[in-house]
Tab-separated table of N, CA and C in Angstrom:
chain	number	residue	atom	x	y	z
A	2	UNK	N	0.150	25.184	6.160
A	2	UNK	CA	0.175	23.775	6.525
A	2	UNK	C	1.570	23.371	6.977
A	3	UNK	N	2.594	23.973	6.413
A	3	UNK	CA	3.952	23.630	6.832
A	3	UNK	C	4.574	24.824	7.530
A	4	UNK	N	5.327	24.559	8.553
A	4	UNK	CA	6.061	25.596	9.243
A	4	UNK	C	7.532	25.223	9.192
A	5	UNK	N	8.349	26.114	8.676
A	5	UNK	CA	9.794	25.893	8.599
A	5	UNK	C	10.145	24.557	7.953
A	6	UNK	N	9.398	24.158	6.932
A	6	UNK	CA	9.702	22.923	6.236
A	6	UNK	C	9.360	21.668	7.022
A	7	UNK	N	8.535	21.767	8.070
A	7	UNK	CA	8.168	20.617	8.900
A	7	UNK	C	6.663	20.406	8.799
A	8	UNK	N	6.228	19.195	9.051
A	8	UNK	CA	4.801	18.918	9.070
A	8	UNK	C	4.168	19.670	10.230
A	9	UNK	N	3.062	20.356	9.986
A	9	UNK	CA	2.364	21.049	11.054
A	9	UNK	C	1.884	20.014	12.069
A	10	UNK	N	2.373	20.138	13.292
A	10	UNK	CA	2.026	19.209	14.374
A	10	UNK	C	2.357	17.755	14.024
A	11	UNK	N	3.226	17.531	13.051
A	11	UNK	CA	3.682	16.191	12.735
A	11	UNK	C	2.733	15.339	11.925
A	12	UNK	N	1.657	15.920	11.366
A	12	UNK	CA	0.658	15.113	10.666
A	12	UNK	C	-0.086	15.943	9.627
A	13	UNK	N	-0.261	15.367	8.431
A	13	UNK	CA	-1.114	15.948	7.392
A	13	UNK	C	-2.134	14.877	7.032
A	14	UNK	N	-3.427	15.118	7.312
A	14	UNK	CA	-4.441	14.094	7.035
A	14	UNK	C	-4.657	13.870	5.546
A	15	UNK	N	-5.093	12.668	5.209
A	15	UNK	CA	-5.414	12.319	3.830
A	15	UNK	C	-4.271	11.580	3.152
A	16	UNK	N	-4.624	10.874	2.087
A	16	UNK	CA	-3.621	10.131	1.316
A	16	UNK	C	-2.981	11.086	0.317
A	17	UNK	N	-1.657	11.151	0.339
A	17	UNK	CA	-0.926	12.055	-0.546
A	17	UNK	C	0.177	11.290	-1.265
A	18	UNK	N	0.315	11.549	-2.551
A	18	UNK	CA	1.420	10.980	-3.301
A	18	UNK	C	2.687	11.764	-2.980
A	19	UNK	N	3.818	11.109	-3.139
A	19	UNK	CA	5.111	11.741	-2.900
A	19	UNK	C	5.527	12.423	-4.193
A	20	UNK	N	5.633	13.750	-4.170
A	20	UNK	CA	5.992	14.508	-5.373
A	20	UNK	C	7.489	14.490	-5.636
A	21	UNK	N	8.295	14.480	-4.577
A	21	UNK	CA	9.747	14.484	-4.727
A	21	UNK	C	10.380	13.998	-3.425
A	22	UNK	N	11.615	13.519	-3.546
A	22	UNK	CA	12.369	13.082	-2.372
A	22	UNK	C	13.832	13.397	-2.607
A	23	UNK	N	14.591	13.498	-1.530
A	23	UNK	CA	16.013	13.820	-1.609
A	23	UNK	C	16.296	15.071	-0.800
A	24	UNK	N	17.544	15.469	-0.742
A	24	UNK	CA	17.969	16.651	0.022
A	24	UNK	C	17.487	16.566	1.474
A	25	UNK	N	17.401	15.334	1.989
A	25	UNK	CA	17.035	15.153	3.389
A	25	UNK	C	15.558	15.224	3.692
A	26	UNK	N	14.701	15.153	2.665
A	26	UNK	CA	13.276	15.246	2.938
A	26	UNK	C	12.404	14.849	1.760
A	27	UNK	N	11.147	15.310	1.818
A	27	UNK	CA	10.125	14.917	0.853
A	27	UNK	C	9.230	16.101	0.523
A	28	UNK	N	8.634	16.065	-0.691
A	28	UNK	CA	7.581	17.021	-1.076
A	28	UNK	C	6.315	16.228	-1.317
A	29	UNK	N	5.221	16.707	-0.746
A	29	UNK	CA	3.897	16.109	-0.922
A	29	UNK	C	2.880	17.129	-0.436
A	30	UNK	N	1.637	16.995	-0.873
A	30	UNK	CA	0.545	17.873	-0.422
A	30	UNK	C	0.917	19.356	-0.505
A	31	UNK	N	1.636	19.737	-1.569
A	31	UNK	CA	2.032	21.129	-1.797
A	31	UNK	C	2.878	21.699	-0.664
A	32	UNK	N	3.643	20.849	-0.007
A	32	UNK	CA	4.544	21.302	1.050
A	32	UNK	C	5.806	20.454	1.026
A	33	UNK	N	6.798	20.871	1.773
A	33	UNK	CA	8.010	20.068	1.891
A	33	UNK	C	8.271	19.789	3.365
A	34	UNK	N	8.945	18.680	3.594
A	34	UNK	CA	9.267	18.265	4.960
A	34	UNK	C	10.683	17.730	4.981
A	35	UNK	N	11.507	18.234	5.882
A	35	UNK	CA	12.848	17.689	6.084
A	35	UNK	C	12.742	16.597	7.122
A	36	UNK	N	13.275	15.429	6.782
A	36	UNK	CA	13.238	14.294	7.683
A	36	UNK	C	12.438	13.164	7.067
A	37	UNK	N	12.346	12.073	7.806
A	37	UNK	CA	11.660	10.871	7.344
A	37	UNK	C	10.156	10.988	7.564
A	38	UNK	N	9.387	10.158	6.830
A	38	UNK	CA	7.925	10.201	6.937
A	38	UNK	C	7.327	8.798	6.957
A	39	UNK	N	6.138	8.717	7.543
A	39	UNK	CA	5.273	7.542	7.456
A	39	UNK	C	4.052	7.974	6.658
A	40	UNK	N	3.823	7.347	5.519
A	40	UNK	CA	2.644	7.637	4.691
A	40	UNK	C	1.638	6.509	4.936
A	41	UNK	N	0.600	6.819	5.699
A	41	UNK	CA	-0.424	5.845	6.060
A	41	UNK	C	-1.723	6.191	5.354
A	42	UNK	N	-2.687	5.274	5.322
A	42	UNK	CA	-3.975	5.600	4.699
A	42	UNK	C	-4.651	6.823	5.328
A	43	UNK	N	-4.397	7.083	6.602
A	43	UNK	CA	-5.018	8.214	7.295
A	43	UNK	C	-4.313	9.537	7.054
A	44	UNK	N	-3.059	9.498	6.605
A	44	UNK	CA	-2.308	10.719	6.378
A	44	UNK	C	-0.813	10.487	6.476
A	45	UNK	N	-0.066	11.573	6.369
A	45	UNK	CA	1.396	11.514	6.402
A	45	UNK	C	1.868	12.054	7.746
A	46	UNK	N	2.726	11.268	8.403
A	46	UNK	CA	3.274	11.619	9.714
A	46	UNK	C	4.768	11.889	9.612
A	47	UNK	N	5.259	12.851	10.374
A	47	UNK	CA	6.702	12.977	10.552
A	47	UNK	C	7.151	11.709	11.275
A	48	UNK	N	8.324	11.205	10.920
A	48	UNK	CA	8.812	9.937	11.478
A	48	UNK	C	10.205	10.163	12.030
A	49	UNK	N	10.393	9.916	13.313
A	49	UNK	CA	11.658	10.206	13.993
A	49	UNK	C	12.711	9.127	13.769
A	50	UNK	N	12.851	8.665	12.541
A	50	UNK	CA	13.872	7.677	12.170
A	50	UNK	C	14.789	8.351	11.161
A	51	UNK	N	16.093	8.301	11.424
A	51	UNK	CA	17.020	8.940	10.487
A	51	UNK	C	17.881	7.939	9.732
A	52	UNK	N	17.863	6.665	10.161
A	52	UNK	CA	18.586	5.623	9.423
A	52	UNK	C	17.912	4.284	9.671
A	53	UNK	N	18.133	3.362	8.758
A	53	UNK	CA	17.414	2.085	8.752
A	53	UNK	C	17.587	1.291	10.041
A	54	UNK	N	18.741	1.381	10.693
A	54	UNK	CA	18.946	0.579	11.901
A	54	UNK	C	18.030	1.007	13.045
A	55	UNK	N	17.398	2.175	12.934
A	55	UNK	CA	16.467	2.652	13.956
A	55	UNK	C	15.053	2.109	13.763
A	56	UNK	N	14.794	1.411	12.671
A	56	UNK	CA	13.456	0.894	12.399
A	56	UNK	C	13.210	-0.323	13.286
A	57	UNK	N	12.184	-0.210	14.127
A	57	UNK	CA	11.814	-1.308	15.015
A	57	UNK	C	10.309	-1.258	15.248
A	58	UNK	N	9.811	-2.154	16.076
A	58	UNK	CA	8.369	-2.209	16.329
A	58	UNK	C	7.856	-0.901	16.923
A	59	UNK	N	8.628	-0.271	17.785
A	59	UNK	CA	8.192	0.995	18.389
A	59	UNK	C	8.064	2.095	17.336
A	60	UNK	N	9.037	2.181	16.426
A	60	UNK	CA	8.971	3.232	15.396
A	60	UNK	C	7.835	2.975	14.405
A	61	UNK	N	7.420	1.713	14.299
A	61	UNK	CA	6.317	1.356	13.391
A	61	UNK	C	4.978	1.216	14.123
A	62	UNK	N	4.890	1.685	15.355
A	62	UNK	CA	3.642	1.584	16.131
A	62	UNK	C	2.436	2.134	15.375
A	63	UNK	N	2.546	3.279	14.674
A	63	UNK	CA	1.378	3.760	13.921
A	63	UNK	C	0.948	2.798	12.811
A	64	UNK	N	1.886	2.073	12.241
A	64	UNK	CA	1.567	1.078	11.212
A	64	UNK	C	0.779	-0.067	11.844
A	65	UNK	N	1.253	-0.570	12.967
A	65	UNK	CA	0.537	-1.654	13.649
A	65	UNK	C	-0.856	-1.206	14.079
A	66	UNK	N	-0.989	0.061	14.497
A	66	UNK	CA	-2.289	0.584	14.918
A	66	UNK	C	-3.279	0.643	13.757
A	67	UNK	N	-2.769	0.779	12.537
A	67	UNK	CA	-3.622	0.873	11.342
A	67	UNK	C	-3.632	-0.432	10.549
A	68	UNK	N	-3.259	-1.533	11.171
A	68	UNK	CA	-3.084	-2.807	10.465
A	68	UNK	C	-4.285	-3.204	9.608
A	69	UNK	N	-5.497	-2.965	10.046
A	69	UNK	CA	-6.673	-3.339	9.280
A	69	UNK	C	-6.824	-2.581	7.973
A	70	UNK	N	-6.119	-1.461	7.853
A	70	UNK	CA	-6.198	-0.626	6.650
A	70	UNK	C	-5.005	-0.810	5.722
A	71	UNK	N	-4.056	-1.677	6.106
A	71	UNK	CA	-2.806	-1.827	5.350
A	71	UNK	C	-2.579	-3.294	4.989
A	72	UNK	N	-2.432	-3.558	3.694
A	72	UNK	CA	-2.063	-4.899	3.233
A	72	UNK	C	-0.554	-5.009	3.006
A	73	UNK	N	0.072	-3.890	2.634
A	73	UNK	CA	1.487	-3.902	2.291
A	73	UNK	C	2.166	-2.661	2.848
A	74	UNK	N	3.299	-2.870	3.524
A	74	UNK	CA	4.136	-1.779	4.001
A	74	UNK	C	5.415	-1.771	3.176
A	75	UNK	N	5.663	-0.638	2.529
A	75	UNK	CA	6.913	-0.433	1.801
A	75	UNK	C	7.841	0.335	2.733
A	76	UNK	N	9.028	-0.186	2.941
A	76	UNK	CA	9.994	0.522	3.779
A	76	UNK	C	11.144	0.970	2.908
A	77	UNK	N	11.340	2.282	2.866
A	77	UNK	CA	12.478	2.871	2.172
A	77	UNK	C	13.599	3.006	3.181
A	78	UNK	N	14.648	2.208	3.018
A	78	UNK	CA	15.706	2.115	4.024
A	78	UNK	C	16.843	3.120	3.823
A	79	UNK	N	16.646	4.096	2.969
A	79	UNK	CA	17.688	5.076	2.696
A	79	UNK	C	18.323	4.819	1.349
A	80	UNK	N	19.588	5.229	1.162
A	80	UNK	CA	20.234	5.057	-0.142
A	80	UNK	C	20.619	3.611	-0.447
A	81	UNK	N	20.678	2.771	0.560
A	81	UNK	CA	21.039	1.366	0.378
A	81	UNK	C	19.916	0.472	0.902
A	82	UNK	N	19.797	-0.713	0.344
A	82	UNK	CA	18.821	-1.680	0.847
A	82	UNK	C	19.369	-2.279	2.136
A	83	UNK	N	18.543	-2.273	3.173
A	83	UNK	CA	18.917	-2.838	4.465
A	83	UNK	C	17.858	-3.864	4.827
A	84	UNK	N	18.298	-5.039	5.201
A	84	UNK	CA	17.348	-6.074	5.585
A	84	UNK	C	16.931	-5.874	7.035
A	85	UNK	N	15.645	-5.983	7.277
A	85	UNK	CA	15.108	-5.766	8.613
A	85	UNK	C	15.165	-7.053	9.426
A	86	UNK	N	15.237	-6.934	10.749
A	86	UNK	CA	15.310	-8.120	11.600
A	86	UNK	C	14.120	-9.054	11.384
A	87	UNK	N	14.392	-10.345	11.460
A	87	UNK	CA	13.352	-11.350	11.247
A	87	UNK	C	12.199	-11.188	12.237
A	88	UNK	N	12.492	-10.826	13.477
A	88	UNK	CA	11.433	-10.657	14.482
A	88	UNK	C	10.445	-9.566	14.054
A	89	UNK	N	10.947	-8.496	13.464
A	89	UNK	CA	10.075	-7.419	12.994
A	89	UNK	C	9.263	-7.888	11.791
A	90	UNK	N	9.883	-8.616	10.894
A	90	UNK	CA	9.174	-9.168	9.737
A	90	UNK	C	8.040	-10.093	10.206
A	91	UNK	N	8.330	-10.919	11.187
A	91	UNK	CA	7.323	-11.853	11.707
A	91	UNK	C	6.180	-11.112	12.390
A	92	UNK	N	6.501	-10.041	13.108
A	92	UNK	CA	5.442	-9.271	13.778
A	92	UNK	C	4.518	-8.615	12.746
A	93	UNK	N	5.073	-8.093	11.676
A	93	UNK	CA	4.252	-7.513	10.615
A	93	UNK	C	3.390	-8.587	9.965
A	94	UNK	N	3.981	-9.735	9.701
A	94	UNK	CA	3.228	-10.840	9.103
A	94	UNK	C	2.067	-11.258	10.007
A	95	UNK	N	2.316	-11.353	11.302
A	95	UNK	CA	1.274	-11.724	12.256
A	95	UNK	C	0.145	-10.696	12.288
A	96	UNK	N	0.478	-9.437	11.981
A	96	UNK	CA	-0.527	-8.369	11.934
A	96	UNK	C	-1.245	-8.325	10.587
A	97	UNK	N	-0.873	-9.233	9.670
A	97	UNK	CA	-1.515	-9.270	8.357
A	97	UNK	C	-0.971	-8.249	7.378
A	98	UNK	N	0.238	-7.758	7.639
A	98	UNK	CA	0.851	-6.729	6.798
A	98	UNK	C	2.041	-7.326	6.049
A	99	UNK	N	1.979	-7.282	4.723
A	99	UNK	CA	3.122	-7.696	3.911
A	99	UNK	C	4.200	-6.633	3.995
A	100	UNK	N	5.432	-7.010	3.733
A	100	UNK	CA	6.557	-6.092	3.854
A	100	UNK	C	7.450	-6.188	2.629
A	101	UNK	N	7.877	-5.029	2.146
A	101	UNK	CA	8.872	-4.984	1.082
A	101	UNK	C	9.828	-3.844	1.423
A	102	UNK	N	11.087	-4.174	1.696
A	102	UNK	CA	12.104	-3.163	2.000
A	102	UNK	C	12.961	-2.937	0.767
A	103	UNK	N	13.251	-1.669	0.490
A	103	UNK	CA	14.026	-1.286	-0.687
A	103	UNK	C	14.615	0.094	-0.461
A	104	UNK	N	15.395	0.587	-1.401
A	104	UNK	CA	15.919	1.943	-1.299
A	104	UNK	C	14.756	2.927	-1.231
A	105	UNK	N	14.958	4.048	-0.561
A	105	UNK	CA	13.878	5.022	-0.376
A	105	UNK	C	13.270	5.494	-1.687
A	106	UNK	N	14.084	5.783	-2.686
A	106	UNK	CA	13.543	6.249	-3.968
A	106	UNK	C	12.609	5.233	-4.597
A	107	UNK	N	13.020	3.973	-4.610
A	107	UNK	CA	12.175	2.916	-5.167
A	107	UNK	C	10.900	2.754	-4.349
A	108	UNK	N	11.007	2.868	-3.035
A	108	UNK	CA	9.828	2.730	-2.175
A	108	UNK	C	8.830	3.873	-2.425
A	109	UNK	N	9.325	5.093	-2.585
A	109	UNK	CA	8.443	6.236	-2.848
A	109	UNK	C	7.735	6.071	-4.190
A	110	UNK	N	8.465	5.649	-5.217
A	110	UNK	CA	7.852	5.463	-6.540
A	110	UNK	C	6.821	4.333	-6.512
A	111	UNK	N	7.145	3.233	-5.845
A	111	UNK	CA	6.214	2.101	-5.753
A	111	UNK	C	4.979	2.494	-4.959
A	112	UNK	N	5.181	3.233	-3.874
A	112	UNK	CA	4.053	3.721	-3.072
A	112	UNK	C	3.107	4.544	-3.944
A	113	UNK	N	3.646	5.457	-4.740
A	113	UNK	CA	2.807	6.307	-5.591
A	113	UNK	C	1.959	5.477	-6.551
A	114	UNK	N	2.556	4.460	-7.148
A	114	UNK	CA	1.811	3.618	-8.085
A	114	UNK	C	0.678	2.888	-7.378
A	115	UNK	N	0.995	2.254	-6.255
A	115	UNK	CA	-0.016	1.471	-5.537
A	115	UNK	C	-1.088	2.359	-4.903
A	116	UNK	N	-0.704	3.501	-4.371
A	116	UNK	CA	-1.686	4.422	-3.787
A	116	UNK	C	-2.618	4.967	-4.863
A	117	UNK	N	-2.079	5.257	-6.052
A	117	UNK	CA	-2.902	5.750	-7.164
A	117	UNK	C	-3.915	4.697	-7.604
A	118	UNK	N	-3.596	3.429	-7.363
A	118	UNK	CA	-4.521	2.331	-7.678
A	118	UNK	C	-5.475	2.035	-6.516
A	119	UNK	N	-5.455	2.886	-5.485
A	119	UNK	CA	-6.292	2.723	-4.285
A	119	UNK	C	-6.035	1.410	-3.556
A	120	UNK	N	-4.784	0.953	-3.606
A	120	UNK	CA	-4.405	-0.247	-2.869
A	120	UNK	C	-4.212	0.100	-1.394
A	121	UNK	N	-4.294	-0.891	-0.538
A	121	UNK	CA	-4.125	-0.690	0.903
A	121	UNK	C	-2.620	-0.742	1.231
A	122	UNK	N	-1.942	0.357	0.916
A	122	UNK	CA	-0.495	0.426	1.033
A	122	UNK	C	-0.105	1.551	1.986
A	123	UNK	N	1.024	1.357	2.651
A	123	UNK	CA	1.630	2.388	3.492
A	123	UNK	C	3.125	2.402	3.184
A	124	UNK	N	3.779	3.499	3.533
A	124	UNK	CA	5.221	3.584	3.303
A	124	UNK	C	5.899	4.236	4.513
A	125	UNK	N	6.993	3.634	4.914
A	125	UNK	CA	7.873	4.177	5.943
A	125	UNK	C	9.157	4.557	5.222
A	126	UNK	N	9.393	5.842	5.078
A	126	UNK	CA	10.469	6.317	4.204
A	126	UNK	C	11.546	7.077	4.972
A	127	UNK	N	12.746	6.513	4.991
A	127	UNK	CA	13.900	7.173	5.595
A	127	UNK	C	14.407	8.210	4.615
A	128	UNK	N	14.547	9.453	5.068
A	128	UNK	CA	15.024	10.543	4.208
A	128	UNK	C	16.422	10.240	3.701
A	129	UNK	N	16.683	10.650	2.461
A	129	UNK	CA	17.997	10.473	1.844
A	129	UNK	C	18.583	11.831	1.486
A	130	UNK	N	19.927	11.913	1.478
A	130	UNK	CA	20.566	13.195	1.128
A	130	UNK	C	20.269	13.628	-0.296
């Protein structure tokens, strides 16, 4: 399923809890991935964002595409909390998606709790060292 520590073809279907994070990547679904990820109800995607300032509507396009399946988006902004632009917050709100931005570790832990409760949650997680 994983090749060289990367998601096979950039996607693993199904909802997966985050087993570990750090060292520039994540462990989930019995594999590891270096880099950031989007954990959506449909599966986990490799995410081409390496720092919080790169998060914009284009990078969150898969989230907007799945808006009907997501009530809350958790954004892990890396080792520090970074506030997202108001325009992006408003676009998510207009799509019916709540937003909570926090450090990546807190976002991964919160995602696991809410996903285990079968909540309509997604996570956009910037990899941390």
